[in-house]
Amino acid sequence: MSDAPRRRRSLTHVGGGVRTAGDAADGDRLARALAVAPATDAPDDPARAHVHGFHTYPARMHPTTAARLVRAFAPSGGRVLDPFCGSGTVLVEAQLAGLAARGTDLNPLAVLLSRCKTRPRTAAELGRLVERATECAETADARRKAKAGATRRFPDEDVRLFEPHVLLELDSLRAAVAAVPDATARADLWLVLSSLLVKLSRQAADTSDRAAPRRTAAGFAARLFARKAEELAGRLAAFARLLPSPPPPAAADEDDATAPATVRPGMADAIVTSPPYAATYDYAAHHALRMRWLGLNASKLTRGELGSRAAYRRVKPGAARETWGRELAGFFQSAARLLPPGGPLVLVMADSAVGGAAVRADEVVAEVGRACGFVPAACASQDRPHFHGPGRDAFRDRPRAEHAILLRRA
Ligand SMILES: C[S@@+](CC[C@H](N)C(=O)[O-])C[C@H]1O[C@@H](n2cnc3c(N)ncnc32)[C@H](O)[C@@H]1O
């Protein structure tokens, strides 16, 4: 086997040429943001640098893309908003660029992750995080050795997903985290627990129903928990060393990008974001396991998630583009209210396929953007493979692409 670092598919950057349209200088900036090296498993890969490498998230933006977009389009010293902040990639890169960062997402797990990554910590806080994690791991280990039973009844999904001894160890870890008195350490430790769940389950990935056979040694879950907490503390410390002093403020809230209650006009100078792709993911379903274990309420996400693949199964293929346009319009209208005239709206979006028909993100964005008070300024596009079998035919004539798109508030 070759020793070359393996390419990762979760960040679907595959290299290759970038086409641009619109204003030449802006197009070049967008192209530079898209043209990043494919992510690999190498430990020093920029895709997993410092806090970016903690916890997986479906359709994460490449950190280098986020860094280049905020540096190219947000005014110096300005405030960046990411209304679909997911795991916080744009917020982290905005802070590193010396910009105030604000994020919203309907997914409560995304909000916890974004807050965890962007909240500055003292060395004492990081020390406490590791201490508390060690205590939780010791409690779980002691319960395992004492053959203590479960602290609660497990739902059938968990019985199917985990080996019995792993389920008991995770249960002990969960109970120990819930009892951590210090709120900051507790919030971090919920995410450490989340970062283990899929790895220790019989599910291959958040976005996959494929079964992954596991044979986990007794005591491994607790050891992994302590190790991941130490890793998180190291990543937070590495991020802190890169931040300007004083660190720019950052905030993340659970909110709907189509009707935000936590962001008001005048609070953002630029929007840099990657909305969900039409009919591609189901964040509520992908994160059901994590939500269950962290006690998070996903009902708002289930009701308001844009682009959800499950919802598009009920949409006739011919109506998919129009439905997606309507969903996006809700977001564009709120973005138009938030930005000042001329303010940049920068989107990273991929084409998708619904019922065998291609939905071209650049075309829908230009059309909907114009109708909602934006002027399309430039676009850069790079071909991307289409992984999901049935949709492949939709891109037979013209390849699927990912786009970085700049619009300005009229
Ligand atoms: C492509 S992901 C963003 C990933 C993010 N850029 C990152 O690097 O992790 C799209 C996000 O939109 C969120 N979302 C879907 N519908 C939403 C809505 N109506 N309002 C706010 N967020 C929503 C999803 O929960 C998901 O986190």
PDB file of C-alpha atoms in Angstrom, residues 79-251:
ATOM      1  CA  ARG A  79     -18.491  41.942  11.026  1.00  0.00           C
ATOM      2  CA  VAL A  80     -19.070  38.652   9.215  1.00  0.00           C
ATOM      3  CA  LEU A  81     -22.329  36.717   9.430  1.00  0.00           C
ATOM      4  CA  ASP A  82     -22.731  33.044   8.517  1.00  0.00           C
ATOM      5  CA  PRO A  83     -26.489  32.281   8.692  1.00  0.00           C
ATOM      6  CA  PHE A  84     -25.883  28.529   8.023  1.00  0.00           C
ATOM      7  CA  CYS A  85     -22.788  28.272  10.212  1.00  0.00           C
ATOM      8  CA  GLY A  86     -22.738  24.462  10.630  1.00  0.00           C
ATOM      9  CA  SER A  87     -19.568  23.485  12.482  1.00  0.00           C
ATOM     10  CA  GLY A  88     -18.319  27.089  12.548  1.00  0.00           C
ATOM     11  CA  THR A  89     -15.649  27.055   9.827  1.00  0.00           C
ATOM     12  CA  VAL A  90     -16.391  30.585   8.575  1.00  0.00           C
ATOM     13  CA  LEU A  91     -16.646  31.966  12.118  1.00  0.00           C
ATOM     14  CA  VAL A  92     -13.242  30.539  13.066  1.00  0.00           C
ATOM     15  CA  GLU A  93     -11.598  31.927   9.928  1.00  0.00           C
ATOM     16  CA  ALA A  94     -13.273  35.322  10.393  1.00  0.00           C
ATOM     17  CA  GLN A  95     -11.853  35.536  13.932  1.00  0.00           C
ATOM     18  CA  LEU A  96      -8.393  34.609  12.642  1.00  0.00           C
ATOM     19  CA  ALA A  97      -8.728  37.414  10.094  1.00  0.00           C
ATOM     20  CA  GLY A  98      -9.462  39.885  12.932  1.00  0.00           C
ATOM     21  CA  LEU A  99     -13.190  40.129  12.154  1.00  0.00           C
ATOM     22  CA  ALA A 100     -16.160  39.881  14.503  1.00  0.00           C
ATOM     23  CA  ALA A 101     -18.080  36.701  13.708  1.00  0.00           C
ATOM     24  CA  ARG A 102     -21.727  35.795  14.160  1.00  0.00           C
ATOM     25  CA  GLY A 103     -23.365  32.550  13.164  1.00  0.00           C
ATOM     26  CA  THR A 104     -26.806  31.009  13.198  1.00  0.00           C
ATOM     27  CA  ASP A 105     -27.982  27.504  12.389  1.00  0.00           C
ATOM     28  CA  LEU A 106     -31.201  25.602  13.010  1.00  0.00           C
ATOM     29  CA  ASN A 107     -29.177  22.584  14.073  1.00  0.00           C
ATOM     30  CA  PRO A 108     -28.496  22.745  17.845  1.00  0.00           C
ATOM     31  CA  LEU A 109     -25.416  20.528  17.414  1.00  0.00           C
ATOM     32  CA  ALA A 110     -23.980  23.072  14.941  1.00  0.00           C
ATOM     33  CA  VAL A 111     -24.512  25.865  17.466  1.00  0.00           C
ATOM     34  CA  LEU A 112     -22.740  23.926  20.244  1.00  0.00           C
ATOM     35  CA  LEU A 113     -19.829  23.131  17.922  1.00  0.00           C
ATOM     36  CA  SER A 114     -19.510  26.721  16.695  1.00  0.00           C
ATOM     37  CA  ARG A 115     -19.552  28.068  20.243  1.00  0.00           C
ATOM     38  CA  CYS A 116     -17.008  25.510  21.394  1.00  0.00           C
ATOM     39  CA  LYS A 117     -14.576  26.374  18.594  1.00  0.00           C
ATOM     40  CA  THR A 118     -14.845  30.156  18.817  1.00  0.00           C
ATOM     41  CA  ARG A 119     -14.998  30.726  22.591  1.00  0.00           C
ATOM     42  CA  PRO A 120     -11.587  31.923  23.822  1.00  0.00           C
ATOM     43  CA  ARG A 121     -10.300  29.866  26.825  1.00  0.00           C
ATOM     44  CA  THR A 122      -7.709  30.424  29.441  1.00  0.00           C
ATOM     45  CA  ALA A 123      -5.014  27.820  30.070  1.00  0.00           C
ATOM     46  CA  ALA A 124      -6.730  27.151  33.421  1.00  0.00           C
ATOM     47  CA  GLU A 125     -10.039  26.392  31.665  1.00  0.00           C
ATOM     48  CA  LEU A 126      -8.316  23.988  29.281  1.00  0.00           C
ATOM     49  CA  GLY A 127      -6.583  22.292  32.224  1.00  0.00           C
ATOM     50  CA  ARG A 128      -9.975  21.902  33.919  1.00  0.00           C
ATOM     51  CA  LEU A 129     -11.469  20.419  30.752  1.00  0.00           C
ATOM     52  CA  VAL A 130      -8.824  17.673  30.706  1.00  0.00           C
ATOM     53  CA  GLU A 131      -9.193  17.056  34.468  1.00  0.00           C
ATOM     54  CA  ARG A 132     -12.989  16.725  34.233  1.00  0.00           C
ATOM     55  CA  ALA A 133     -12.637  14.383  31.230  1.00  0.00           C
ATOM     56  CA  THR A 134     -10.218  12.186  33.174  1.00  0.00           C
ATOM     57  CA  GLU A 135     -12.669  12.055  36.075  1.00  0.00           C
ATOM     58  CA  CYS A 136     -15.537  11.092  33.733  1.00  0.00           C
ATOM     59  CA  ALA A 137     -13.408   8.360  32.143  1.00  0.00           C
ATOM     60  CA  GLU A 138     -12.408   7.043  35.587  1.00  0.00           C
ATOM     61  CA  THR A 139     -16.047   6.973  36.719  1.00  0.00           C
ATOM     62  CA  ALA A 140     -17.035   5.064  33.576  1.00  0.00           C
ATOM     63  CA  ASP A 141     -14.175   2.625  34.052  1.00  0.00           C
ATOM     64  CA  ALA A 142     -15.023   2.062  37.712  1.00  0.00           C
ATOM     65  CA  ARG A 143     -18.664   1.343  36.776  1.00  0.00           C
ATOM     66  CA  ARG A 144     -17.510  -1.112  34.105  1.00  0.00           C
ATOM     67  CA  LYS A 145     -15.260  -2.969  36.544  1.00  0.00           C
ATOM     68  CA  ALA A 146     -18.027  -3.046  39.182  1.00  0.00           C
ATOM     69  CA  LYS A 147     -20.418  -4.402  36.514  1.00  0.00           C
ATOM     70  CA  ALA A 148     -22.839  -1.601  37.413  1.00  0.00           C
ATOM     71  CA  GLY A 149     -25.899  -1.741  35.175  1.00  0.00           C
ATOM     72  CA  ALA A 150     -27.318   0.899  32.877  1.00  0.00           C
ATOM     73  CA  THR A 151     -28.434   4.246  34.293  1.00  0.00           C
ATOM     74  CA  ARG A 152     -31.512   4.223  32.039  1.00  0.00           C
ATOM     75  CA  ARG A 153     -33.415   2.152  29.497  1.00  0.00           C
ATOM     76  CA  PHE A 154     -31.885   2.352  26.010  1.00  0.00           C
ATOM     77  CA  PRO A 155     -34.035   2.955  22.947  1.00  0.00           C
ATOM     78  CA  ASP A 156     -34.048   0.144  20.365  1.00  0.00           C
ATOM     79  CA  GLU A 157     -31.998   2.270  17.914  1.00  0.00           C
ATOM     80  CA  ASP A 158     -29.105   2.339  20.393  1.00  0.00           C
ATOM     81  CA  VAL A 159     -29.361  -1.373  21.144  1.00  0.00           C
ATOM     82  CA  ARG A 160     -29.021  -2.025  17.396  1.00  0.00           C
ATOM     83  CA  LEU A 161     -26.236   0.518  16.883  1.00  0.00           C
ATOM     84  CA  PHE A 162     -23.803  -0.411  19.653  1.00  0.00           C
ATOM     85  CA  GLU A 163     -22.134  -3.520  21.046  1.00  0.00           C
ATOM     86  CA  PRO A 164     -23.706  -4.136  24.499  1.00  0.00           C
ATOM     87  CA  HIS A 165     -20.549  -3.371  26.507  1.00  0.00           C
ATOM     88  CA  VAL A 166     -19.907  -0.173  24.483  1.00  0.00           C
ATOM     89  CA  LEU A 167     -23.448   0.984  25.108  1.00  0.00           C
ATOM     90  CA  LEU A 168     -22.940   0.536  28.866  1.00  0.00           C
ATOM     91  CA  GLU A 169     -19.625   2.438  28.795  1.00  0.00           C
ATOM     92  CA  LEU A 170     -21.114   5.285  26.772  1.00  0.00           C
ATOM     93  CA  ASP A 171     -24.044   5.375  29.178  1.00  0.00           C
ATOM     94  CA  SER A 172     -21.667   5.769  32.128  1.00  0.00           C
ATOM     95  CA  LEU A 173     -19.757   8.525  30.283  1.00  0.00           C
ATOM     96  CA  ARG A 174     -23.009  10.318  29.475  1.00  0.00           C
ATOM     97  CA  ALA A 175     -24.136  10.222  33.114  1.00  0.00           C
ATOM     98  CA  ALA A 176     -20.702  11.448  34.266  1.00  0.00           C
ATOM     99  CA  VAL A 177     -20.724  14.361  31.778  1.00  0.00           C
ATOM    100  CA  ALA A 178     -24.246  15.369  32.852  1.00  0.00           C
ATOM    101  CA  ALA A 179     -22.939  15.614  36.439  1.00  0.00           C
ATOM    102  CA  VAL A 180     -19.939  17.882  35.618  1.00  0.00           C
ATOM    103  CA  PRO A 181     -20.546  21.043  37.693  1.00  0.00           C
ATOM    104  CA  ASP A 182     -18.654  23.536  35.507  1.00  0.00           C
ATOM    105  CA  ALA A 183     -20.894  24.624  32.590  1.00  0.00           C
ATOM    106  CA  THR A 184     -18.069  25.440  30.120  1.00  0.00           C
ATOM    107  CA  ALA A 185     -16.282  22.115  30.673  1.00  0.00           C
ATOM    108  CA  ARG A 186     -19.622  20.288  30.537  1.00  0.00           C
ATOM    109  CA  ALA A 187     -20.531  21.871  27.165  1.00  0.00           C
ATOM    110  CA  ASP A 188     -17.147  20.846  25.746  1.00  0.00           C
ATOM    111  CA  LEU A 189     -17.464  17.323  27.126  1.00  0.00           C
ATOM    112  CA  TRP A 190     -20.869  16.812  25.488  1.00  0.00           C
ATOM    113  CA  LEU A 191     -19.108  17.455  22.182  1.00  0.00           C
ATOM    114  CA  VAL A 192     -16.251  15.124  23.086  1.00  0.00           C
ATOM    115  CA  LEU A 193     -18.882  12.445  23.724  1.00  0.00           C
ATOM    116  CA  SER A 194     -20.561  13.331  20.419  1.00  0.00           C
ATOM    117  CA  SER A 195     -17.243  12.990  18.589  1.00  0.00           C
ATOM    118  CA  LEU A 196     -17.053   9.308  19.669  1.00  0.00           C
ATOM    119  CA  LEU A 197     -20.598   8.195  19.010  1.00  0.00           C
ATOM    120  CA  VAL A 198     -20.505   7.296  15.331  1.00  0.00           C
ATOM    121  CA  LYS A 199     -16.942   5.984  15.563  1.00  0.00           C
ATOM    122  CA  LEU A 200     -18.028   3.499  18.238  1.00  0.00           C
ATOM    123  CA  SER A 201     -21.332   2.588  16.592  1.00  0.00           C
ATOM    124  CA  ARG A 202     -22.117   0.100  13.856  1.00  0.00           C
ATOM    125  CA  GLN A 203     -22.952   3.021  11.526  1.00  0.00           C
ATOM    126  CA  ALA A 204     -20.204   3.885   9.003  1.00  0.00           C
ATOM    127  CA  ALA A 205     -20.773   7.675   9.028  1.00  0.00           C
ATOM    128  CA  ASP A 206     -23.381  10.346   9.859  1.00  0.00           C
ATOM    129  CA  THR A 207     -24.475  10.397   6.234  1.00  0.00           C
ATOM    130  CA  SER A 208     -24.442   6.627   5.695  1.00  0.00           C
ATOM    131  CA  ASP A 209     -26.775   3.777   6.613  1.00  0.00           C
ATOM    132  CA  ARG A 210     -24.031   1.293   5.749  1.00  0.00           C
ATOM    133  CA  ALA A 211     -23.236  -1.056   8.644  1.00  0.00           C
ATOM    134  CA  ALA A 212     -19.666  -0.978   9.957  1.00  0.00           C
ATOM    135  CA  PRO A 213     -18.740  -4.133  11.882  1.00  0.00           C
ATOM    136  CA  ARG A 214     -17.023  -3.222  15.185  1.00  0.00           C
ATOM    137  CA  ARG A 215     -15.106  -5.253  17.758  1.00  0.00           C
ATOM    138  CA  THR A 216     -14.344  -2.833  20.506  1.00  0.00           C
ATOM    139  CA  ALA A 217     -12.152  -3.779  23.472  1.00  0.00           C
ATOM    140  CA  ALA A 218     -13.547  -3.380  26.978  1.00  0.00           C
ATOM    141  CA  GLY A 219     -12.587   0.015  28.419  1.00  0.00           C
ATOM    142  CA  PHE A 220     -11.794   1.510  25.005  1.00  0.00           C
ATOM    143  CA  ALA A 221     -14.692   4.014  24.992  1.00  0.00           C
ATOM    144  CA  ALA A 222     -13.526   5.607  28.255  1.00  0.00           C
ATOM    145  CA  ARG A 223      -9.883   5.728  27.113  1.00  0.00           C
ATOM    146  CA  LEU A 224     -10.904   7.282  23.789  1.00  0.00           C
ATOM    147  CA  PHE A 225     -13.056   9.841  25.604  1.00  0.00           C
ATOM    148  CA  ALA A 226     -10.119  11.005  27.755  1.00  0.00           C
ATOM    149  CA  ARG A 227      -7.822  11.100  24.704  1.00  0.00           C
ATOM    150  CA  LYS A 228     -10.305  13.105  22.608  1.00  0.00           C
ATOM    151  CA  ALA A 229     -10.756  15.641  25.426  1.00  0.00           C
ATOM    152  CA  GLU A 230      -6.983  16.112  25.597  1.00  0.00           C
ATOM    153  CA  GLU A 231      -6.918  16.488  21.826  1.00  0.00           C
ATOM    154  CA  LEU A 232      -9.676  19.128  21.978  1.00  0.00           C
ATOM    155  CA  ALA A 233      -7.785  21.076  24.650  1.00  0.00           C
ATOM    156  CA  GLY A 234      -4.662  20.980  22.434  1.00  0.00           C
ATOM    157  CA  ARG A 235      -6.623  22.145  19.411  1.00  0.00           C
ATOM    158  CA  LEU A 236      -8.246  25.021  21.342  1.00  0.00           C
ATOM    159  CA  ALA A 237      -4.824  26.087  22.645  1.00  0.00           C
ATOM    160  CA  ALA A 238      -3.351  25.981  19.124  1.00  0.00           C
ATOM    161  CA  PHE A 239      -6.240  28.120  17.830  1.00  0.00           C
ATOM    162  CA  ALA A 240      -5.810  30.600  20.703  1.00  0.00           C
ATOM    163  CA  ARG A 241      -2.136  31.051  19.745  1.00  0.00           C
ATOM    164  CA  LEU A 242      -3.193  32.077  16.213  1.00  0.00           C
ATOM    165  CA  LEU A 243      -5.881  34.569  17.260  1.00  0.00           C
ATOM    166  CA  PRO A 244      -5.179  38.305  17.228  1.00  0.00           C
ATOM    167  CA  SER A 245      -5.112  39.972  20.638  1.00  0.00           C
ATOM    168  CA  PRO A 246      -7.682  40.775  21.899  1.00  0.00           C
ATOM    169  CA  PRO A 247      -9.620  37.974  20.126  1.00  0.00           C
ATOM    170  CA  PRO A 248     -12.439  39.302  17.930  1.00  0.00           C
ATOM    171  CA  PRO A 249     -15.867  38.511  19.400  1.00  0.00           C
ATOM    172  CA  ALA A 250     -17.891  35.571  18.104  1.00  0.00           C
ATOM    173  CA  ALA A 251     -21.433  34.360  18.781  1.00  0.00           C
TER     174      ALA A 251
END
